[in-house]
Amino acid sequence: AATVSSGGAVYIKDHVIQVKFTSSATTYQTASTSYHSTGQFIQITPSSTSSKILLHYSSSCYNNTAAGFVISTIYKNITSSTNGATAITGGTDLSNRGSTGYGLAYHYSETGSQIVPLTSQFLDSPNSTSQQTYVLAFKAINAGTSYWNSNNSLGTFTAMEIGG
């Protein structure tokens, strides 16, 4: 059954209620083993506490050193700036892999400078009607420098509220 709010918004369980999208062709780099912002973030306010937020991202990435990794994840509600190349503080790493984990997606560069697409999806259950801020983040592990949106390729980030 559909619900219509006093403002005219239609709410249907298990259907897309709203979509937010951002894209960027700005290249960022880090040699840090701590997550840094890609500069791409989405703010979305769920219409119900039972709603889910389906997140999807894609970017071309690489690590410039043999045996290096580029690792990506999504953070929610960080306390640091969302500006690109800013170290992430606070918030929740949605991969739940911890500081030494391999995030939601990663690439191991066996020979160095291999540009690959990194893409992943995550279904979040914020259990809130407060605004949620989702930030794409990346880091390097083992050696070298990791690049996000390499060669100014277009990276995308989408959030869809699914009625619960």
Short mmCIF file of N, CA and C in Angstrom, two decimals:
data_model
loop_
_atom_site.label_atom_id
_atom_site.label_comp_id
_atom_site.label_asym_id
_atom_site.label_seq_id
_atom_site.Cartn_x
_atom_site.Cartn_y
_atom_site.Cartn_z
N ALA A 1 0.84 -1.19 0.00
CA ALA A 1 0.00 0.00 0.00
C ALA A 1 0.88 1.24 0.00
N ALA A 2 0.44 2.24 -0.68
CA ALA A 2 1.16 3.51 -0.74
C ALA A 2 0.64 4.47 0.32
N THR A 3 1.52 5.32 0.80
CA THR A 3 1.17 6.36 1.75
C THR A 3 1.47 7.70 1.09
N VAL A 4 0.56 8.65 1.21
CA VAL A 4 0.78 9.99 0.67
C VAL A 4 0.83 10.96 1.85
N SER A 5 1.94 11.70 1.95
CA SER A 5 2.10 12.65 3.06
C SER A 5 1.25 13.89 2.81
N SER A 6 1.11 14.74 3.83
CA SER A 6 0.33 15.97 3.68
C SER A 6 0.97 16.90 2.65
N GLY A 7 2.26 16.73 2.41
CA GLY A 7 2.96 17.54 1.40
C GLY A 7 2.87 16.95 0.00
N GLY A 8 2.22 15.78 -0.13
CA GLY A 8 2.03 15.18 -1.44
C GLY A 8 3.07 14.14 -1.82
N ALA A 9 4.04 13.87 -0.94
CA ALA A 9 5.05 12.87 -1.24
C ALA A 9 4.46 11.46 -1.13
N VAL A 10 4.80 10.61 -2.08
CA VAL A 10 4.31 9.23 -2.09
C VAL A 10 5.38 8.32 -1.50
N TYR A 11 4.97 7.43 -0.60
CA TYR A 11 5.89 6.50 0.06
C TYR A 11 5.37 5.09 -0.17
N ILE A 12 6.20 4.25 -0.85
CA ILE A 12 5.82 2.87 -1.14
C ILE A 12 6.93 1.95 -0.63
N LYS A 13 6.56 0.99 0.21
CA LYS A 13 7.53 0.04 0.76
C LYS A 13 8.26 -0.67 -0.38
N ASP A 14 9.58 -0.84 -0.21
CA ASP A 14 10.46 -1.54 -1.15
C ASP A 14 10.63 -0.84 -2.50
N HIS A 15 10.27 0.43 -2.60
CA HIS A 15 10.47 1.20 -3.82
C HIS A 15 11.44 2.35 -3.56
N VAL A 16 12.05 2.83 -4.62
CA VAL A 16 12.96 3.97 -4.50
C VAL A 16 12.15 5.22 -4.20
N ILE A 17 12.54 5.90 -3.13
CA ILE A 17 11.84 7.11 -2.70
C ILE A 17 12.56 8.36 -3.19
N GLN A 18 13.88 8.34 -3.10
CA GLN A 18 14.68 9.47 -3.58
C GLN A 18 16.05 8.97 -4.01
N VAL A 19 16.68 9.73 -4.90
CA VAL A 19 18.01 9.40 -5.41
C VAL A 19 18.88 10.65 -5.31
N LYS A 20 20.09 10.48 -4.81
CA LYS A 20 21.09 11.55 -4.78
C LYS A 20 22.31 11.06 -5.55
N PHE A 21 22.96 11.95 -6.28
CA PHE A 21 24.08 11.56 -7.15
C PHE A 21 25.13 12.66 -7.16
N THR A 22 26.37 12.25 -7.20
CA THR A 22 27.46 13.19 -7.38
C THR A 22 28.52 12.54 -8.26
N SER A 23 29.25 13.37 -8.97
CA SER A 23 30.36 12.87 -9.78
C SER A 23 31.51 13.87 -9.69
N SER A 24 32.71 13.36 -9.95
CA SER A 24 33.89 14.21 -9.89
C SER A 24 34.97 13.64 -10.80
N ALA A 25 35.72 14.53 -11.43
CA ALA A 25 36.86 14.12 -12.25
C ALA A 25 38.16 14.63 -11.63
N THR A 26 38.11 15.03 -10.37
CA THR A 26 39.31 15.52 -9.68
C THR A 26 40.11 14.34 -9.14
N THR A 27 41.39 14.32 -9.45
CA THR A 27 42.28 13.27 -8.97
C THR A 27 42.82 13.65 -7.59
N TYR A 28 42.75 12.70 -6.66
CA TYR A 28 43.36 12.87 -5.34
C TYR A 28 44.34 11.75 -5.12
N GLN A 29 45.31 12.00 -4.26
CA GLN A 29 46.31 10.98 -3.97
C GLN A 29 46.65 10.98 -2.49
N THR A 30 47.06 9.79 -2.01
CA THR A 30 47.53 9.68 -0.64
C THR A 30 48.51 8.51 -0.54
N ALA A 31 49.50 8.69 0.31
CA ALA A 31 50.43 7.60 0.64
C ALA A 31 50.14 7.10 2.05
N SER A 32 49.08 7.62 2.65
CA SER A 32 48.73 7.30 4.03
C SER A 32 48.03 5.94 4.11
N THR A 33 48.24 5.27 5.22
CA THR A 33 47.52 4.02 5.50
C THR A 33 46.23 4.28 6.27
N SER A 34 45.90 5.56 6.47
CA SER A 34 44.63 5.96 7.07
C SER A 34 43.73 6.50 5.96
N TYR A 35 42.42 6.32 6.12
CA TYR A 35 41.49 6.76 5.10
C TYR A 35 41.47 8.28 4.95
N HIS A 36 41.36 8.71 3.69
CA HIS A 36 41.24 10.12 3.32
C HIS A 36 40.02 10.29 2.42
N SER A 37 39.41 11.46 2.50
CA SER A 37 38.23 11.75 1.68
C SER A 37 38.61 11.85 0.20
N THR A 38 37.71 11.39 -0.65
CA THR A 38 37.86 11.54 -2.09
C THR A 38 37.26 12.87 -2.55
N GLY A 39 36.64 13.59 -1.63
CA GLY A 39 35.95 14.82 -1.99
C GLY A 39 34.52 14.57 -2.44
N GLN A 40 34.14 13.31 -2.60
CA GLN A 40 32.78 12.98 -3.02
C GLN A 40 31.96 12.57 -1.80
N PHE A 41 30.84 13.25 -1.60
CA PHE A 41 29.96 12.93 -0.48
C PHE A 41 28.52 13.20 -0.88
N ILE A 42 27.63 12.52 -0.18
CA ILE A 42 26.19 12.70 -0.41
C ILE A 42 25.51 12.89 0.94
N GLN A 43 24.60 13.85 0.98
CA GLN A 43 23.76 14.05 2.16
C GLN A 43 22.33 13.68 1.77
N ILE A 44 21.72 12.82 2.56
CA ILE A 44 20.37 12.34 2.28
C ILE A 44 19.61 12.22 3.60
N THR A 45 18.36 12.63 3.59
CA THR A 45 17.52 12.56 4.79
C THR A 45 16.43 11.51 4.56
N PRO A 46 16.54 10.37 5.25
CA PRO A 46 15.51 9.33 5.08
C PRO A 46 14.14 9.83 5.51
N SER A 47 13.12 9.39 4.80
CA SER A 47 11.76 9.82 5.12
C SER A 47 11.12 8.96 6.20
N SER A 48 11.75 7.82 6.52
CA SER A 48 11.22 6.92 7.54
C SER A 48 12.38 6.21 8.25
N THR A 49 12.16 5.84 9.50
CA THR A 49 13.21 5.11 10.23
C THR A 49 13.38 3.69 9.68
N SER A 50 12.42 3.20 8.93
CA SER A 50 12.53 1.85 8.36
C SER A 50 13.17 1.85 6.96
N SER A 51 13.47 3.03 6.42
CA SER A 51 14.09 3.12 5.10
C SER A 51 15.51 2.58 5.12
N LYS A 52 15.94 2.10 3.98
CA LYS A 52 17.33 1.68 3.75
C LYS A 52 17.94 2.65 2.75
N ILE A 53 19.27 2.79 2.80
CA ILE A 53 19.97 3.63 1.84
C ILE A 53 20.92 2.73 1.06
N LEU A 54 20.67 2.59 -0.25
CA LEU A 54 21.52 1.80 -1.13
C LEU A 54 22.56 2.73 -1.74
N LEU A 55 23.84 2.42 -1.47
CA LEU A 55 24.95 3.25 -1.92
C LEU A 55 25.75 2.51 -2.98
N HIS A 56 26.18 3.22 -4.01
CA HIS A 56 27.00 2.63 -5.07
C HIS A 56 28.04 3.66 -5.50
N TYR A 57 29.29 3.19 -5.70
CA TYR A 57 30.32 4.09 -6.21
C TYR A 57 31.20 3.38 -7.22
N SER A 58 31.86 4.20 -8.04
CA SER A 58 32.78 3.69 -9.05
C SER A 58 33.82 4.76 -9.35
N SER A 59 35.08 4.33 -9.52
CA SER A 59 36.16 5.24 -9.86
C SER A 59 37.31 4.45 -10.46
N SER A 60 38.14 5.11 -11.25
CA SER A 60 39.39 4.50 -11.72
C SER A 60 40.48 4.86 -10.74
N CYS A 61 41.21 3.83 -10.27
CA CYS A 61 42.20 4.03 -9.21
C CYS A 61 43.46 3.23 -9.50
N TYR A 62 44.52 3.59 -8.82
CA TYR A 62 45.73 2.78 -8.85
C TYR A 62 46.67 3.15 -7.72
N ASN A 63 47.61 2.24 -7.48
CA ASN A 63 48.73 2.48 -6.58
C ASN A 63 49.97 2.42 -7.46
N ASN A 64 50.88 3.38 -7.32
CA ASN A 64 52.00 3.51 -8.25
C ASN A 64 53.20 2.63 -7.95
N THR A 65 53.08 1.72 -6.99
CA THR A 65 54.22 0.90 -6.58
C THR A 65 53.85 -0.57 -6.60
N ALA A 66 54.77 -1.40 -7.07
CA ALA A 66 54.54 -2.84 -7.02
C ALA A 66 54.29 -3.26 -5.58
N ALA A 67 53.35 -4.16 -5.39
CA ALA A 67 52.95 -4.69 -4.08
C ALA A 67 52.17 -3.66 -3.25
N GLY A 68 51.70 -2.59 -3.86
CA GLY A 68 50.90 -1.60 -3.15
C GLY A 68 49.42 -1.84 -3.38
N PHE A 69 48.61 -1.36 -2.47
CA PHE A 69 47.16 -1.48 -2.54
C PHE A 69 46.53 -0.08 -2.58
N VAL A 70 45.42 0.05 -3.28
CA VAL A 70 44.51 1.17 -3.10
C VAL A 70 43.23 0.53 -2.55
N ILE A 71 42.74 1.07 -1.45
CA ILE A 71 41.60 0.50 -0.73
C ILE A 71 40.54 1.60 -0.57
N SER A 72 39.27 1.23 -0.79
CA SER A 72 38.20 2.22 -0.68
C SER A 72 37.08 1.72 0.24
N THR A 73 36.38 2.68 0.78
CA THR A 73 35.23 2.39 1.64
C THR A 73 34.29 3.59 1.64
N ILE A 74 33.19 3.47 2.35
CA ILE A 74 32.27 4.58 2.56
C ILE A 74 32.19 4.83 4.06
N TYR A 75 32.33 6.09 4.45
CA TYR A 75 32.15 6.50 5.84
C TYR A 75 30.82 7.23 5.96
N LYS A 76 30.22 7.10 7.14
CA LYS A 76 28.96 7.79 7.43
C LYS A 76 29.16 8.75 8.59
N ASN A 77 28.69 9.99 8.41
CA ASN A 77 28.63 11.00 9.47
C ASN A 77 29.97 11.26 10.14
N ILE A 78 30.97 11.58 9.32
CA ILE A 78 32.31 11.88 9.84
C ILE A 78 32.31 13.22 10.57
N THR A 79 33.33 13.45 11.39
CA THR A 79 33.47 14.73 12.08
C THR A 79 34.48 15.63 11.38
N SER A 80 35.30 15.06 10.49
CA SER A 80 36.26 15.85 9.74
C SER A 80 35.60 16.44 8.50
N SER A 81 36.35 17.24 7.78
CA SER A 81 35.88 17.84 6.54
C SER A 81 35.67 16.78 5.46
N THR A 82 34.75 17.05 4.55
CA THR A 82 34.53 16.17 3.41
C THR A 82 35.44 16.53 2.24
N ASN A 83 36.25 17.57 2.38
CA ASN A 83 37.14 18.01 1.31
C ASN A 83 38.09 16.90 0.89
N GLY A 84 38.39 16.83 -0.39
CA GLY A 84 39.29 15.82 -0.92
C GLY A 84 40.65 15.85 -0.27
N ALA A 85 41.21 14.67 -0.04
CA ALA A 85 42.54 14.46 0.54
C ALA A 85 42.60 14.77 2.04
N THR A 86 41.46 15.04 2.67
CA THR A 86 41.41 15.29 4.11
C THR A 86 41.34 13.97 4.86
N ALA A 87 42.15 13.80 5.90
CA ALA A 87 42.11 12.59 6.73
C ALA A 87 40.74 12.47 7.39
N ILE A 88 40.18 11.27 7.34
CA ILE A 88 38.87 11.01 7.93
C ILE A 88 39.01 10.85 9.45
N THR A 89 38.17 11.57 10.19
CA THR A 89 38.07 11.36 11.63
C THR A 89 36.59 11.22 11.98
N GLY A 90 36.33 10.42 13.01
CA GLY A 90 34.97 10.21 13.47
C GLY A 90 34.15 9.42 12.45
N GLY A 91 32.90 9.28 12.74
CA GLY A 91 32.00 8.59 11.83
C GLY A 91 32.14 7.07 11.90
N THR A 92 31.49 6.41 10.95
CA THR A 92 31.44 4.96 10.89
C THR A 92 31.92 4.48 9.54
N ASP A 93 32.91 3.58 9.55
CA ASP A 93 33.36 2.92 8.32
C ASP A 93 32.35 1.82 8.01
N LEU A 94 31.61 1.97 6.93
CA LEU A 94 30.54 1.02 6.64
C LEU A 94 31.06 -0.37 6.29
N SER A 95 32.34 -0.49 5.91
CA SER A 95 32.88 -1.82 5.62
C SER A 95 33.05 -2.63 6.90
N ASN A 96 33.16 -1.95 8.04
CA ASN A 96 33.35 -2.60 9.34
C ASN A 96 34.56 -3.53 9.34
N ARG A 97 35.61 -3.16 8.58
CA ARG A 97 36.82 -3.98 8.47
C ARG A 97 37.95 -3.48 9.36
N GLY A 98 37.78 -2.35 10.01
CA GLY A 98 38.81 -1.83 10.89
C GLY A 98 39.94 -1.16 10.13
N SER A 99 40.86 -0.59 10.88
CA SER A 99 41.93 0.21 10.28
C SER A 99 42.91 -0.61 9.44
N THR A 100 43.00 -1.91 9.67
CA THR A 100 43.93 -2.73 8.88
C THR A 100 43.20 -3.56 7.82
N GLY A 101 41.89 -3.39 7.68
CA GLY A 101 41.11 -4.16 6.72
C GLY A 101 41.19 -3.63 5.31
N TYR A 102 40.52 -4.32 4.42
CA TYR A 102 40.58 -4.00 3.00
C TYR A 102 39.30 -3.34 2.48
N GLY A 103 38.56 -2.67 3.35
CA GLY A 103 37.44 -1.84 2.96
C GLY A 103 36.35 -2.57 2.20
N LEU A 104 35.65 -1.83 1.34
CA LEU A 104 34.59 -2.39 0.51
C LEU A 104 35.12 -2.86 -0.84
N ALA A 105 36.19 -2.25 -1.32
CA ALA A 105 36.81 -2.65 -2.59
C ALA A 105 38.30 -2.29 -2.53
N TYR A 106 39.12 -3.10 -3.20
CA TYR A 106 40.55 -2.81 -3.23
C TYR A 106 41.19 -3.37 -4.49
N HIS A 107 42.37 -2.86 -4.78
CA HIS A 107 43.18 -3.39 -5.88
C HIS A 107 44.61 -3.53 -5.40
N TYR A 108 45.18 -4.69 -5.68
CA TYR A 108 46.59 -4.97 -5.40
C TYR A 108 47.36 -4.75 -6.69
N SER A 109 48.35 -3.90 -6.63
CA SER A 109 49.14 -3.56 -7.81
C SER A 109 50.41 -4.40 -7.83
N GLU A 110 50.35 -5.53 -8.55
CA GLU A 110 51.49 -6.45 -8.58
C GLU A 110 52.72 -5.82 -9.21
N THR A 111 52.53 -5.04 -10.27
CA THR A 111 53.68 -4.46 -10.97
C THR A 111 53.74 -2.94 -10.87
N GLY A 112 52.77 -2.32 -10.26
CA GLY A 112 52.74 -0.86 -10.14
C GLY A 112 52.01 -0.21 -11.30
N SER A 113 51.36 0.90 -11.02
CA SER A 113 50.70 1.74 -12.02
C SER A 113 49.66 1.03 -12.88
N GLN A 114 48.94 0.09 -12.30
CA GLN A 114 47.83 -0.54 -13.01
C GLN A 114 46.55 0.21 -12.67
N ILE A 115 45.96 0.85 -13.66
CA ILE A 115 44.72 1.59 -13.43
C ILE A 115 43.55 0.63 -13.58
N VAL A 116 42.72 0.57 -12.56
CA VAL A 116 41.58 -0.36 -12.53
C VAL A 116 40.34 0.37 -12.02
N PRO A 117 39.15 -0.13 -12.39
CA PRO A 117 37.94 0.42 -11.79
C PRO A 117 37.73 -0.18 -10.41
N LEU A 118 37.43 0.66 -9.45
CA LEU A 118 36.99 0.19 -8.13
C LEU A 118 35.52 0.55 -8.02
N THR A 119 34.71 -0.44 -7.71
CA THR A 119 33.29 -0.22 -7.59
C THR A 119 32.73 -1.09 -6.47
N SER A 120 31.72 -0.60 -5.78
CA SER A 120 31.13 -1.37 -4.72
C SER A 120 29.73 -0.83 -4.42
N GLN A 121 28.97 -1.65 -3.70
CA GLN A 121 27.65 -1.25 -3.22
C GLN A 121 27.54 -1.60 -1.75
N PHE A 122 26.68 -0.87 -1.06
CA PHE A 122 26.43 -1.15 0.35
C PHE A 122 25.00 -0.74 0.67
N LEU A 123 24.29 -1.54 1.45
CA LEU A 123 22.94 -1.22 1.89
C LEU A 123 22.99 -0.85 3.37
N ASP A 124 22.75 0.43 3.65
CA ASP A 124 22.80 0.93 5.02
C ASP A 124 21.39 1.02 5.60
N SER A 125 21.30 0.77 6.88
CA SER A 125 20.04 0.89 7.63
C SER A 125 20.23 1.95 8.72
N PRO A 126 20.06 3.23 8.37
CA PRO A 126 20.35 4.29 9.36
C PRO A 126 19.39 4.34 10.53
N ASN A 127 18.18 3.78 10.41
CA ASN A 127 17.19 3.80 11.50
C ASN A 127 17.01 5.21 12.05
N SER A 128 16.87 6.16 11.13
CA SER A 128 16.80 7.57 11.52
C SER A 128 16.09 8.36 10.43
N THR A 129 15.52 9.49 10.83
CA THR A 129 15.00 10.44 9.84
C THR A 129 15.86 11.71 9.86
N SER A 130 17.04 11.62 10.47
CA SER A 130 18.00 12.73 10.45
C SER A 130 18.88 12.62 9.21
N GLN A 131 19.37 13.75 8.76
CA GLN A 131 20.26 13.76 7.59
C GLN A 131 21.47 12.87 7.82
N GLN A 132 21.80 12.06 6.83
CA GLN A 132 22.97 11.20 6.86
C GLN A 132 23.95 11.73 5.81
N THR A 133 25.24 11.77 6.18
CA THR A 133 26.27 12.20 5.24
C THR A 133 27.18 11.01 4.97
N TYR A 134 27.28 10.62 3.69
CA TYR A 134 28.11 9.49 3.27
C TYR A 134 29.29 10.04 2.48
N VAL A 135 30.50 9.60 2.83
CA VAL A 135 31.72 10.10 2.22
C VAL A 135 32.52 8.93 1.66
N LEU A 136 32.95 9.04 0.40
CA LEU A 136 33.86 8.04 -0.16
C LEU A 136 35.25 8.30 0.38
N ALA A 137 35.94 7.23 0.75
CA ALA A 137 37.28 7.37 1.31
C ALA A 137 38.21 6.32 0.71
N PHE A 138 39.51 6.63 0.70
CA PHE A 138 40.50 5.69 0.16
C PHE A 138 41.81 5.82 0.94
N LYS A 139 42.65 4.79 0.79
CA LYS A 139 43.95 4.79 1.46
C LYS A 139 44.92 3.90 0.69
N ALA A 140 46.17 3.96 1.09
CA ALA A 140 47.22 3.09 0.53
C ALA A 140 47.64 2.10 1.61
N ILE A 141 48.06 0.92 1.19
CA ILE A 141 48.63 -0.05 2.12
C ILE A 141 49.84 -0.70 1.45
N ASN A 142 50.81 -1.03 2.24
CA ASN A 142 52.07 -1.69 1.88
C ASN A 142 53.11 -0.71 1.39
N ALA A 143 52.81 0.04 0.34
CA ALA A 143 53.82 0.94 -0.21
C ALA A 143 53.17 1.87 -1.22
N GLY A 144 53.91 2.89 -1.61
CA GLY A 144 53.50 3.74 -2.72
C GLY A 144 52.40 4.72 -2.40
N THR A 145 51.90 5.32 -3.46
CA THR A 145 50.85 6.32 -3.39
C THR A 145 49.63 5.80 -4.13
N SER A 146 48.46 5.95 -3.51
CA SER A 146 47.20 5.55 -4.14
C SER A 146 46.53 6.77 -4.74
N TYR A 147 45.90 6.56 -5.90
CA TYR A 147 45.25 7.64 -6.64
C TYR A 147 43.77 7.31 -6.83
N TRP A 148 42.92 8.32 -6.62
CA TRP A 148 41.48 8.21 -6.82
C TRP A 148 41.10 9.07 -8.02
N ASN A 149 40.24 8.58 -8.89
CA ASN A 149 39.89 9.26 -10.14
C ASN A 149 41.16 9.51 -10.95
N SER A 150 41.96 8.47 -11.13
CA SER A 150 43.24 8.61 -11.81
C SER A 150 43.06 9.20 -13.21
N ASN A 151 44.02 10.01 -13.59
CA ASN A 151 44.02 10.69 -14.90
C ASN A 151 42.73 11.50 -15.12
N ASN A 152 42.19 12.02 -14.03
CA ASN A 152 40.97 12.83 -14.07
C ASN A 152 39.78 12.09 -14.67
N SER A 153 39.74 10.78 -14.45
CA SER A 153 38.58 10.00 -14.89
C SER A 153 37.37 10.39 -14.05
N LEU A 154 36.19 10.04 -14.51
CA LEU A 154 34.97 10.43 -13.80
C LEU A 154 34.60 9.38 -12.77
N GLY A 155 34.57 9.78 -11.50
CA GLY A 155 34.10 8.92 -10.42
C GLY A 155 32.67 9.28 -10.08
N THR A 156 31.85 8.27 -9.78
CA THR A 156 30.44 8.51 -9.47
C THR A 156 30.09 7.94 -8.10
N PHE A 157 29.08 8.54 -7.49
CA PHE A 157 28.60 8.11 -6.18
C PHE A 157 27.09 8.35 -6.14
N THR A 158 26.33 7.29 -5.85
CA THR A 158 24.87 7.35 -5.86
C THR A 158 24.31 6.82 -4.54
N ALA A 159 23.28 7.49 -4.03
CA ALA A 159 22.54 7.02 -2.86
C ALA A 159 21.07 6.97 -3.22
N MET A 160 20.41 5.85 -2.90
CA MET A 160 18.98 5.70 -3.16
C MET A 160 18.29 5.30 -1.87
N GLU A 161 17.28 6.05 -1.49
CA GLU A 161 16.47 5.66 -0.34
C GLU A 161 15.45 4.64 -0.81
N ILE A 162 15.41 3.49 -0.12
CA ILE A 162 14.47 2.42 -0.42
C ILE A 162 13.47 2.37 0.74
N GLY A 163 12.19 2.48 0.42
CA GLY A 163 11.15 2.47 1.45
C GLY A 163 11.13 1.15 2.21
N GLY A 164 11.08 1.23 3.54
CA GLY A 164 11.11 0.02 4.37
C GLY A 164 9.79 -0.27 5.02
#
